[in-house]
Coordinates of C-alpha atoms and ligand atoms in Angstrom, one line a residue:
M1 CA -8.4 16.4 -18.9
I2 CA -4.8 17.6 -17.6
W3 CA -5.2 19.1 -14.4
T4 CA -2.7 21.5 -12.3
R5 CA -2.9 23.1 -8.8
L6 CA -4.2 26.1 -10.5
H7 CA -7.5 24.5 -11.4
R8 CA -8.0 22.6 -8.2
F9 CA -11.5 23.5 -7.7
R10 CA -12.3 21.8 -10.9
I11 CA -11.5 18.4 -9.5
L12 CA -13.7 19.3 -6.3
E13 CA -16.7 19.6 -8.8
R14 CA -15.8 16.2 -10.3
M15 CA -15.6 14.8 -6.8
N16 CA -19.0 15.9 -6.1
G17 CA -20.8 13.5 -3.8
Y18 CA -17.8 12.8 -1.7
T19 CA -17.7 15.0 1.4
Y20 CA -14.5 17.0 0.3
D21 CA -14.5 20.5 0.1
T22 CA -11.3 22.5 0.9
E23 CA -13.5 25.7 2.1
D24 CA -15.0 23.7 5.1
M25 CA -13.7 23.7 8.7
I26 CA -12.9 19.9 9.6
F27 CA -11.9 18.1 12.6
A28 CA -10.3 14.6 13.7
L29 CA -8.9 12.9 16.4
A30 CA -5.2 12.6 15.4
T31 CA -4.6 9.9 18.0
P32 CA -5.9 6.6 18.4
W33 CA -9.4 6.1 20.0
G34 CA -9.0 4.9 23.5
T35 CA -8.2 6.2 26.8
S36 CA -5.0 7.8 27.2
A37 CA -3.1 10.6 29.2
L38 CA -3.5 12.8 26.2
A39 CA -5.2 13.1 22.7
V40 CA -4.7 15.5 20.1
V41 CA -7.6 16.8 18.0
R42 CA -6.8 18.4 14.6
V43 CA -8.8 21.2 13.1
S44 CA -8.1 22.7 9.7
G45 CA -10.0 25.2 7.2
P46 CA -10.2 28.9 6.7
G47 CA -11.7 30.6 9.7
C48 CA -10.9 27.8 12.2
I49 CA -9.1 30.1 14.4
G50 CA -11.9 32.5 14.6
A51 CA -14.3 29.8 15.2
L52 CA -12.4 28.3 18.0
Q53 CA -12.0 31.8 19.6
R54 CA -15.8 31.5 20.3
I55 CA -15.1 28.5 22.5
F56 CA -11.7 29.2 24.1
S57 CA -11.1 30.8 27.5
R58 CA -8.6 33.4 25.8
P59 CA -10.1 34.5 22.5
E60 CA -7.9 37.9 22.3
A61 CA -4.7 36.1 22.8
L62 CA -5.9 33.3 20.2
G63 CA -6.8 36.1 17.7
K64 CA -3.3 37.6 17.9
S65 CA -1.3 34.6 18.2
D66 CA 1.6 33.9 15.7
S67 CA 1.9 30.8 13.7
H68 CA 3.6 27.9 15.7
M69 CA 2.7 29.2 19.0
L70 CA 1.4 27.3 22.0
L71 CA -1.6 28.7 24.0
H72 CA -2.7 27.5 27.3
G73 CA -6.4 27.7 28.2
D74 CA -9.7 26.2 28.7
L75 CA -12.4 25.1 25.9
I76 CA -15.6 26.3 27.1
E77 CA -19.4 25.6 26.4
V78 CA -20.7 28.2 24.2
Q79 CA -23.8 29.4 26.0
S80 CA -23.2 28.4 29.6
R81 CA -19.2 29.4 29.5
Q82 CA -18.6 26.2 31.5
A83 CA -15.1 24.8 31.0
V84 CA -15.0 21.6 29.2
D85 CA -11.4 20.9 29.3
E86 CA -8.0 22.3 30.2
V87 CA -6.0 22.4 26.8
L88 CA -2.9 23.3 25.2
L89 CA -3.5 24.8 21.3
S90 CA -0.8 24.6 18.6
I91 CA -1.2 27.4 16.5
F92 CA -0.7 27.3 12.5
R93 CA -1.4 30.1 10.5
E94 CA -2.2 29.6 6.8
G95 CA 0.6 28.1 4.7
R96 CA 2.4 27.0 7.4
G97 CA 1.0 23.8 8.6
F98 CA 0.3 20.2 7.3
T99 CA -2.6 21.2 5.5
G100 CA -1.5 24.3 4.1
E101 CA -4.6 26.0 5.6
E102 CA -5.1 27.6 9.0
S103 CA -5.1 24.9 11.5
I104 CA -4.8 24.2 15.2
E105 CA -3.8 21.0 17.1
I106 CA -5.8 20.8 20.4
S107 CA -4.0 18.8 23.1
C108 CA -6.6 17.7 25.5
H109 CA -7.1 14.9 28.3
G110 CA -7.5 11.6 26.7
S111 CA -10.8 10.5 28.2
M112 CA -13.4 9.2 25.6
A113 CA -16.2 11.2 27.1
G114 CA -13.9 14.5 27.1
V115 CA -13.2 14.0 23.4
E116 CA -16.6 13.5 22.5
S117 CA -17.6 16.6 24.3
I118 CA -14.7 18.6 22.5
F119 CA -16.2 17.2 19.1
A120 CA -19.7 18.4 19.8
L121 CA -18.2 22.1 20.7
L122 CA -16.3 22.1 17.2
K123 CA -19.7 21.0 15.4
Q124 CA -21.6 23.8 17.4
V125 CA -19.1 26.5 15.9
G126 CA -19.5 25.0 12.5
M127 CA -16.8 22.3 11.8
R128 CA -17.6 18.9 10.5
P129 CA -16.0 15.5 11.0
A130 CA -13.1 15.1 8.4
S131 CA -13.4 12.2 5.8
P132 CA -10.4 9.6 6.4
G133 CA -7.5 11.0 4.4
E134 CA -9.0 14.6 4.1
F135 CA -6.1 16.3 5.9
T136 CA -3.9 14.6 3.4
F137 CA -6.1 15.6 0.5
R138 CA -5.7 19.1 1.6
A139 CA -2.0 19.0 2.0
F140 CA -1.7 17.7 -1.7
M141 CA -4.4 20.5 -3.0
H142 CA -2.4 23.4 -1.3
G143 CA 1.0 21.9 -2.6
K144 CA 2.2 20.7 0.7
M145 CA 2.9 17.3 -0.8
D146 CA 3.3 15.3 -3.9
L147 CA 1.2 12.3 -4.9
T148 CA 3.8 9.7 -3.9
R149 CA 3.7 11.1 -0.3
A150 CA 0.0 11.4 -0.2
E151 CA -0.3 7.6 -1.4
A152 CA 2.5 6.8 1.1
V153 CA -0.1 8.0 3.7
M154 CA -2.7 5.6 2.5
E155 CA -0.1 2.8 2.4
I156 CA 1.1 3.7 6.1
V157 CA -2.4 3.5 7.2
S158 CA -3.2 0.3 5.8
S159 CA 0.4 -1.5 6.2
Q160 CA 0.1 -5.0 7.6
S161 CA 3.6 -5.6 8.8
K162 CA 6.4 -3.4 10.4
L163 CA 8.5 -3.7 7.3
A164 CA 5.8 -2.6 4.9
H165 CA 5.4 0.2 7.3
S166 CA 8.8 1.4 7.3
L167 CA 9.0 1.2 3.3
A168 CA 6.1 3.5 3.2
L169 CA 7.3 5.8 5.6
G170 CA 10.5 6.1 3.3
R171 CA 8.1 7.0 0.5
L172 CA 6.3 9.6 2.9
E173 CA 9.9 11.1 3.8
G174 CA 10.0 11.7 -0.3
N175 CA 12.4 9.1 -1.0
L176 CA 10.6 8.1 -4.3
F177 CA 9.8 11.5 -5.2
A178 CA 13.4 12.7 -4.8
L179 CA 14.3 9.8 -7.3
I180 CA 11.6 10.5 -9.7
E181 CA 12.7 14.2 -9.7
E182 CA 16.5 13.1 -10.5
I183 CA 15.3 11.1 -13.3
K184 CA 13.0 14.0 -14.6
Q185 CA 15.9 16.1 -14.5
Q186 CA 17.9 13.8 -16.8
V187 CA 15.0 13.6 -19.3
L188 CA 14.5 17.4 -19.1
H189 CA 18.2 17.8 -19.8
A190 CA 18.2 15.3 -22.7
L191 CA 15.1 17.2 -24.2
S192 CA 16.9 20.6 -23.9
V193 CA 19.6 19.1 -25.9
V194 CA 17.4 17.9 -28.6
E195 CA 15.5 21.2 -28.8
V196 CA 18.5 23.3 -29.1
Q197 CA 19.5 21.2 -32.3
L198 CA 16.0 21.8 -33.5
D199 CA 16.1 25.3 -33.1
Y200 CA 19.2 25.7 -34.9
A201 CA 18.8 22.8 -37.6
E202 CA 17.3 25.0 -40.3
D203 CA 20.1 27.7 -40.1
E204 CA 23.3 26.0 -39.5
I205 CA 23.4 22.1 -38.2
S206 CA 23.1 19.8 -41.2
G207 CA 23.5 16.4 -41.4
D208 CA 25.0 14.8 -38.2
V209 CA 22.9 15.5 -35.1
D210 CA 23.9 14.7 -31.7
F211 CA 21.4 12.9 -29.7
P212 CA 22.3 12.2 -26.0
F213 CA 22.0 8.7 -25.9
T214 CA 24.0 8.2 -22.6
L215 CA 21.7 10.4 -20.7
V216 CA 18.6 8.8 -22.1
Q217 CA 19.9 5.3 -21.5
E218 CA 20.8 6.3 -17.6
A219 CA 17.2 7.5 -17.3
K220 CA 15.7 4.6 -18.9
G221 CA 18.0 2.2 -16.6
R222 CA 16.9 4.1 -13.4
V223 CA 13.3 3.5 -14.5
D224 CA 14.0 -0.1 -14.9
T225 CA 15.7 -0.5 -11.6
L226 CA 12.7 1.2 -9.8
L227 CA 10.1 -0.9 -11.9
G228 CA 12.1 -4.0 -10.6
T229 CA 11.1 -3.2 -7.3
Y230 CA 7.3 -3.3 -7.7
E231 CA 6.9 -7.0 -7.2
I232 CA 8.6 -6.9 -4.0
G233 CA 6.6 -3.7 -3.1
K234 CA 3.2 -5.4 -3.8
L235 CA 4.1 -8.6 -1.9
Y236 CA 5.2 -6.3 1.2
G237 CA 2.2 -4.1 0.6
E238 CA -0.7 -6.3 -0.6
G239 CA 0.7 -9.7 1.0
A240 CA 0.6 -13.3 -0.3
R241 CA -2.1 -16.0 -0.2
I242 CA -0.8 -19.3 0.7
V243 CA -3.0 -22.2 0.5
L244 CA -2.6 -25.7 2.4
T245 CA -4.0 -28.5 0.6
G246 CA -3.5 -32.6 0.4
S247 CA -5.6 -35.6 1.3
T248 CA -7.3 -35.8 4.5
N249 CA -5.7 -36.4 7.7
A250 CA -2.3 -35.6 6.1
G251 CA -1.8 -32.7 8.9
K252 CA -2.8 -29.5 7.3
S253 CA -4.5 -28.1 10.1
T254 CA -1.5 -29.2 12.3
L255 CA 0.8 -27.1 9.9
F256 CA -1.8 -24.1 9.8
N257 CA -1.8 -23.9 13.8
L258 CA 2.1 -24.1 13.7
L259 CA 2.6 -21.3 11.3
L260 CA 0.1 -19.1 13.1
K261 CA 1.8 -20.1 16.4
E262 CA -1.8 -20.7 17.9
D263 CA -4.6 -23.3 18.1
R264 CA -7.0 -22.1 15.6
S265 CA -8.0 -25.1 13.3
I266 CA -9.3 -28.2 14.8
V267 CA -7.0 -31.1 14.6
S268 CA -8.1 -34.6 14.9
D269 CA -7.3 -38.1 13.5
V270 CA -10.9 -38.3 11.7
H271 CA -10.6 -38.0 8.0
G272 CA -12.4 -35.0 6.7
T273 CA -12.2 -33.0 10.1
T274 CA -11.9 -29.6 8.2
R275 CA -14.8 -29.0 6.2
D276 CA -14.8 -25.5 4.9
F277 CA -11.8 -23.5 4.4
I278 CA -10.4 -21.3 7.5
E279 CA -8.6 -18.2 6.8
S280 CA -6.0 -16.6 8.9
K281 CA -3.7 -13.6 8.7
T282 CA -0.1 -13.9 9.7
V283 CA 3.5 -12.2 9.0
L284 CA 6.4 -14.2 7.4
D285 CA 9.5 -12.5 7.5
G286 CA 7.9 -9.2 7.2
I287 CA 5.6 -10.6 4.3
P288 CA 2.0 -10.3 5.4
V289 CA 0.2 -13.4 4.6
R290 CA -3.3 -14.8 4.5
L291 CA -3.2 -18.3 5.2
Y292 CA -5.9 -20.9 4.2
D293 CA -6.4 -24.2 5.8
T294 CA -8.8 -26.4 3.4
A295 CA -10.9 -29.4 3.4
G296 CA -8.7 -32.3 2.6
L297 CA -9.1 -33.6 -1.3
R298 CA -10.9 -36.7 -1.6
D299 CA -14.2 -38.4 -3.4
S300 CA -16.7 -37.9 -0.9
I301 CA -20.6 -38.5 -1.3
D302 CA -21.2 -35.9 1.7
L303 CA -22.7 -33.0 0.0
V304 CA -21.2 -30.5 2.5
E305 CA -17.7 -32.0 2.1
Q306 CA -18.1 -32.0 -1.6
E307 CA -18.9 -28.2 -1.5
G308 CA -15.7 -27.7 0.7
I309 CA -13.6 -29.5 -1.7
R310 CA -15.2 -27.1 -4.6
R311 CA -13.8 -24.1 -2.5
T312 CA -10.6 -25.6 -2.0
R313 CA -10.2 -25.7 -5.7
R314 CA -11.4 -22.2 -6.5
L315 CA -8.6 -21.1 -3.5
L316 CA -5.9 -23.0 -5.3
G317 CA -6.7 -21.0 -8.4
E318 CA -6.0 -17.6 -6.5
A319 CA -3.0 -18.8 -4.4
D320 CA 0.3 -17.3 -4.6
L321 CA 1.9 -20.5 -2.8
I322 CA 0.5 -24.0 -2.2
L323 CA 1.7 -26.3 0.2
L324 CA 0.7 -29.7 -0.8
M325 CA 0.7 -32.1 2.4
L326 CA 1.3 -35.6 1.9
D327 CA 1.1 -38.1 4.8
G328 CA 4.4 -39.8 4.7
T329 CA 3.0 -43.0 6.3
E330 CA 0.8 -43.5 3.6
H331 CA 1.9 -42.3 0.2
D332 CA 4.3 -43.8 -2.1
E333 CA 5.3 -42.6 -5.7
Q334 CA 2.3 -44.1 -7.3
S335 CA -0.3 -42.9 -4.8
V336 CA 1.1 -39.4 -4.8
M337 CA 0.3 -39.2 -8.7
Q338 CA -3.5 -38.6 -7.8
H339 CA -1.9 -35.0 -7.1
H340 CA -0.3 -34.8 -10.3
D341 CA -1.6 -31.2 -11.3
L342 CA -0.1 -29.7 -8.0
L343 CA 2.9 -31.6 -8.3
R344 CA 3.4 -30.0 -11.8
D345 CA 2.6 -26.7 -10.4
P346 CA 5.2 -23.9 -9.8
R347 CA 3.5 -22.3 -6.9
C348 CA 3.5 -25.9 -5.2
I349 CA 6.0 -26.6 -2.5
V350 CA 5.3 -30.7 -1.2
V351 CA 5.7 -31.3 2.4
W352 CA 6.1 -34.9 3.5
N353 CA 4.6 -35.0 6.9
K354 CA 4.7 -37.4 9.9
T355 CA 8.5 -38.0 9.6
D356 CA 8.4 -39.0 13.2
L357 CA 6.3 -42.0 12.7
T358 CA 8.1 -43.3 9.5
D359 CA 11.3 -44.0 8.1
R360 CA 10.1 -44.3 4.4
K361 CA 12.3 -42.1 2.1
P362 CA 10.6 -38.8 1.4
L363 CA 9.3 -38.1 -2.1
A364 CA 12.2 -36.3 -4.1
G365 CA 12.0 -32.7 -3.8
S366 CA 9.7 -32.6 -1.1
Y367 CA 10.1 -31.0 2.4
P368 CA 10.4 -33.6 5.1
L369 CA 8.4 -32.5 8.4
S370 CA 6.8 -33.4 11.6
A371 CA 4.3 -30.9 12.0
K372 CA 3.6 -32.4 15.4
R373 CA 7.0 -31.9 16.8
G374 CA 8.3 -29.0 14.7
E375 CA 11.1 -31.1 13.1
G376 CA 12.0 -29.7 9.6
F377 CA 9.6 -26.6 10.1
S378 CA 12.2 -23.7 9.9
A379 CA 13.6 -25.2 6.4
L380 CA 9.9 -25.3 5.3
R381 CA 9.4 -21.7 6.4
D382 CA 12.7 -20.5 4.7
E383 CA 11.5 -22.1 1.5
M384 CA 8.3 -20.4 1.7
V385 CA 9.8 -17.1 2.0
A386 CA 12.2 -17.5 -0.8
R387 CA 9.4 -18.6 -3.3
L388 CA 7.4 -15.6 -2.4
R389 CA 10.4 -13.2 -2.7
K390 CA 11.5 -14.9 -6.0
D391 CA 15.1 -13.6 -6.5
A392 CA 14.5 -10.4 -4.9
K393 CA 16.2 -9.8 -1.8
R394 CA 14.5 -8.6 1.4
P395 CA 14.2 -4.8 1.3
D396 CA 15.7 -3.0 4.4
G397 CA 13.2 -0.5 5.0
Q398 CA 15.5 2.3 3.6
D399 CA 15.1 1.1 0.0
V400 CA 12.9 2.9 -2.6
V401 CA 10.1 0.6 -3.5
V402 CA 7.1 1.1 -5.5
E403 CA 3.9 -0.4 -4.0
S404 CA 1.2 1.4 -6.2
A405 CA -0.2 -0.1 -9.2
R406 CA -0.9 3.4 -10.6
Q407 CA 2.8 4.5 -10.0
H408 CA 4.0 1.3 -11.5
D409 CA 1.9 1.7 -14.7
E410 CA 3.4 5.5 -14.9
L411 CA 6.9 4.0 -14.9
V412 CA 5.8 1.6 -17.6
R413 CA 4.5 4.4 -19.9
A414 CA 7.9 6.5 -19.1
H415 CA 10.1 3.4 -19.8
G416 CA 8.3 2.8 -23.1
A417 CA 8.8 6.3 -24.2
L418 CA 12.3 6.3 -23.4
D419 CA 13.0 3.2 -25.1
R420 CA 11.3 4.5 -28.2
A421 CA 13.0 7.5 -28.2
L422 CA 16.3 5.5 -28.2
V423 CA 15.2 3.2 -31.1
L424 CA 14.3 6.2 -33.0
A425 CA 17.2 8.0 -32.4
H426 CA 19.5 5.1 -33.5
E427 CA 17.4 4.8 -36.6
E428 CA 18.2 8.7 -37.2
V429 CA 14.5 9.4 -37.4
P430 CA 14.1 13.6 -37.3
L431 CA 14.7 14.8 -33.9
D432 CA 11.3 16.4 -33.5
I433 CA 9.7 13.0 -33.5
V434 CA 12.0 11.8 -31.1
A435 CA 11.4 14.8 -28.8
V436 CA 7.8 13.8 -28.7
E437 CA 8.7 10.6 -27.0
L438 CA 10.7 12.2 -24.3
G439 CA 8.1 14.7 -23.8
E440 CA 5.8 11.5 -23.1
A441 CA 8.3 10.2 -20.7
L442 CA 8.2 13.5 -18.8
E443 CA 4.5 13.7 -18.5
A444 CA 4.4 10.1 -17.3
L445 CA 7.0 11.0 -14.4
G446 CA 5.0 14.1 -13.8
T447 CA 1.9 12.3 -13.4
L448 CA 3.5 10.2 -11.1
T449 CA 4.5 12.8 -8.6
G450 CA 1.1 14.6 -9.2
E451 CA 2.5 17.6 -11.0
V452 CA 0.2 17.0 -13.6
A453 CA -2.5 14.6 -13.1
S454 CA -6.0 13.8 -14.5
A455 CA -9.0 14.6 -12.5
D456 CA -9.8 10.8 -12.9
I457 CA -6.4 9.8 -11.2
L458 CA -6.9 11.9 -8.3
E459 CA -10.4 10.9 -8.0
K460 CA -9.2 7.2 -7.6
I461 CA -6.6 8.1 -5.2
F462 CA -8.5 10.4 -2.8
S463 CA -12.2 8.4 -3.0
G464 CA -10.0 5.6 -1.6
F465 CA -9.8 7.6 1.4
C466 CA -13.1 8.2 1.8
V467 CA -15.8 6.1 3.8
G468 CA -19.0 7.4 2.2
K469 CA -20.4 8.5 -0.9
Ligands
LIG501 N1 2.7 -38.4 14.8 C1 2.3 -37.3 13.9 N2 1.0 -36.9 13.8 C2 0.5 -35.9 13.1 C3 1.4 -35.2 12.6 N3 0.8 -34.2 12.0 C4 -0.5 -34.4 12.2 N4 -0.6 -35.6 13.0 C5 -1.9 -36.1 13.4 O1 -2.7 -36.5 12.2 C6 -3.9 -36.3 12.6 C7 -4.6 -35.3 11.3 O2 -3.8 -34.0 11.7 P1 -4.8 -32.7 10.9 O3 -4.0 -31.6 11.0 O4 -6.1 -32.8 11.5 O5 -4.9 -33.2 9.5 P2 -5.6 -32.5 8.4 O6 -5.0 -32.6 7.1 O7 -6.2 -31.2 8.5 O8 -6.9 -33.6 8.2 P3 -8.6 -33.1 7.4 O9 -8.8 -31.7 8.2 O10 -9.3 -34.2 8.1 O11 -8.3 -33.0 5.9 C8 -4.0 -35.5 13.9 O12 -4.4 -36.6 14.7 C9 -2.7 -35.2 14.1 O13 -2.4 -35.1 15.4 C10 2.9 -35.4 12.6 O14 3.8 -34.7 12.0 N5 3.3 -36.4 13.4
LIG502 MG1 -7.9 -30.4 8.8

C-alpha cells in the first residue's frame, strides 16, 4: 500500500498492538534520569493544555497563553491543591512545536522524587508515558520532519562514538534530505523534458528526440557518490568486530588489555589462560569496536578448552578484522603454517609479538610488537583503522553519510532505474518506456525521505523505537 500523510491513520491501524496513537496525551522526561538542578518534562497531544490547567496554579493564564510563551507557577495536587513543584512552562500551540501538536515543556527541579510526583500528576489528568521515539513519530506524522531526520533521531540515540553522533546530527539537521531533494529535482526536470516530447510527439515531433542525458547522468553520479558513503556510514554507525586469535601464550590478552587501556583480561604465562572468549567495547579513531579476546588455538583434550576453541572459530567467521598473534620467541616460517587458513584470509593482520625478548626476524608482512612494553603498538593500531576504513577517508562530521540499510536499498533502486533509463534512451527505445524508469527513480527517492512510504516501511522504522508490543 502506498501511503501519504493524508492517510496517516491507516498506519495507526496497521500498527495496532503498539502503544502509538496520535490522539493520546503523552509525557516523557526530556533530560537524563538523575539528580540535577533542573529537568524538563515534555507533554504532547490534543487537549494537553486543558489537562495541565487542572494541575497548574494559574489555569486562566495558561488557557489564554499564546504559543511560545513562558509561564511561571506551581504544579498542584488535583484534590489537596498542595504545591508539588515550582515550574516554568513553555507553551506550544498546535502546529508550532516539535511534534506539530499542542505541547508543553515543563522545566522543573531535577530531583528524582520530584519528577516522579509530576509523572503521577500527569497520569491523574489522563496522560500516559510516551513510548521511545514517540515524539519523533508524531513529528513525522504531522509533517514536521521527513524520514531521514526521523531515522537520524534513532541513530543519534544509539550512536556509539562522537563521530557517529555528529554524522547523525548532520542528518537530523537535514543535510541528507537536502541532497536527496536536489537529486529529485534533477530527475523531475528530466522527466518533464521527456513528457513534453511525449505530449507533442504525435502532432509535430517526428524521428529525433532529445533525451536529457546530462541531467540523468549527473543525478546518477550523485546517487552513486551517496551510495559510496554507506560502507563508511555503516562502519561508524554499527561498528566493527575485531577478534584476537593465535596460539596459547602468544600475548592475546596482553594486547586486548592494551587496546582497551584497562586490565580486563587475565594475563599469565600459563598456556590456556583464556578459556572462553571475552568481549569488550571500545572506540578506535571514531569507529565503535567490539573487541574479542579468545581461547588460544591448540590441540587440547580438555573439554572446556575444546568448547572455547570452537567458539573462537565461530567468532572468526563473523569478524571484520582478525589479529593473528604469533609468539616471536617460538615461531618460525614452518610452525607458522599451522595457521595457514588465517594467513590467507584478507581480514587478517599478523602480529609478531614479544620483540623485546627476541632478535629473530619477524615474519614477512607481519607487525612487530611488544605488547608488554607497547613498542610497535601505534603502527599496528593505524593499520587496524586503515584496514577497517578500506580506501575511504575519515568523515569529518559535516559530510553527508548514509548509515541506514533502508536508505541504502532505496538509493540502489534509484540508481538501477536511472541506469536503465540511460541505456534505454541510448538504444532509442520509445520515450514513454524510458519515462517509466525515471518515475521509478523518483519513487525510490521519495520513499527514502518518507514523502511516499509503504505502511511496512513505517512500521519497521517506528516499531524500532518501541519497547513493548
Ligand atoms: N616479554 C614479553 N612478554 C609478553 C609480551 N606479551 C605477552 N607477554 C607475556 O606472555 C604471557 C602470556 O600472555 P597472555 O597475554 O596471557 O597470552 P594469551 O595469548 O592471552 O594466552 P592464552 O590466554 O593462554 O591463550 C604473559 O606472561 C605475558 O606477560 C611481550 O610483548 N613481551
Ligand atoms: Mg589469554
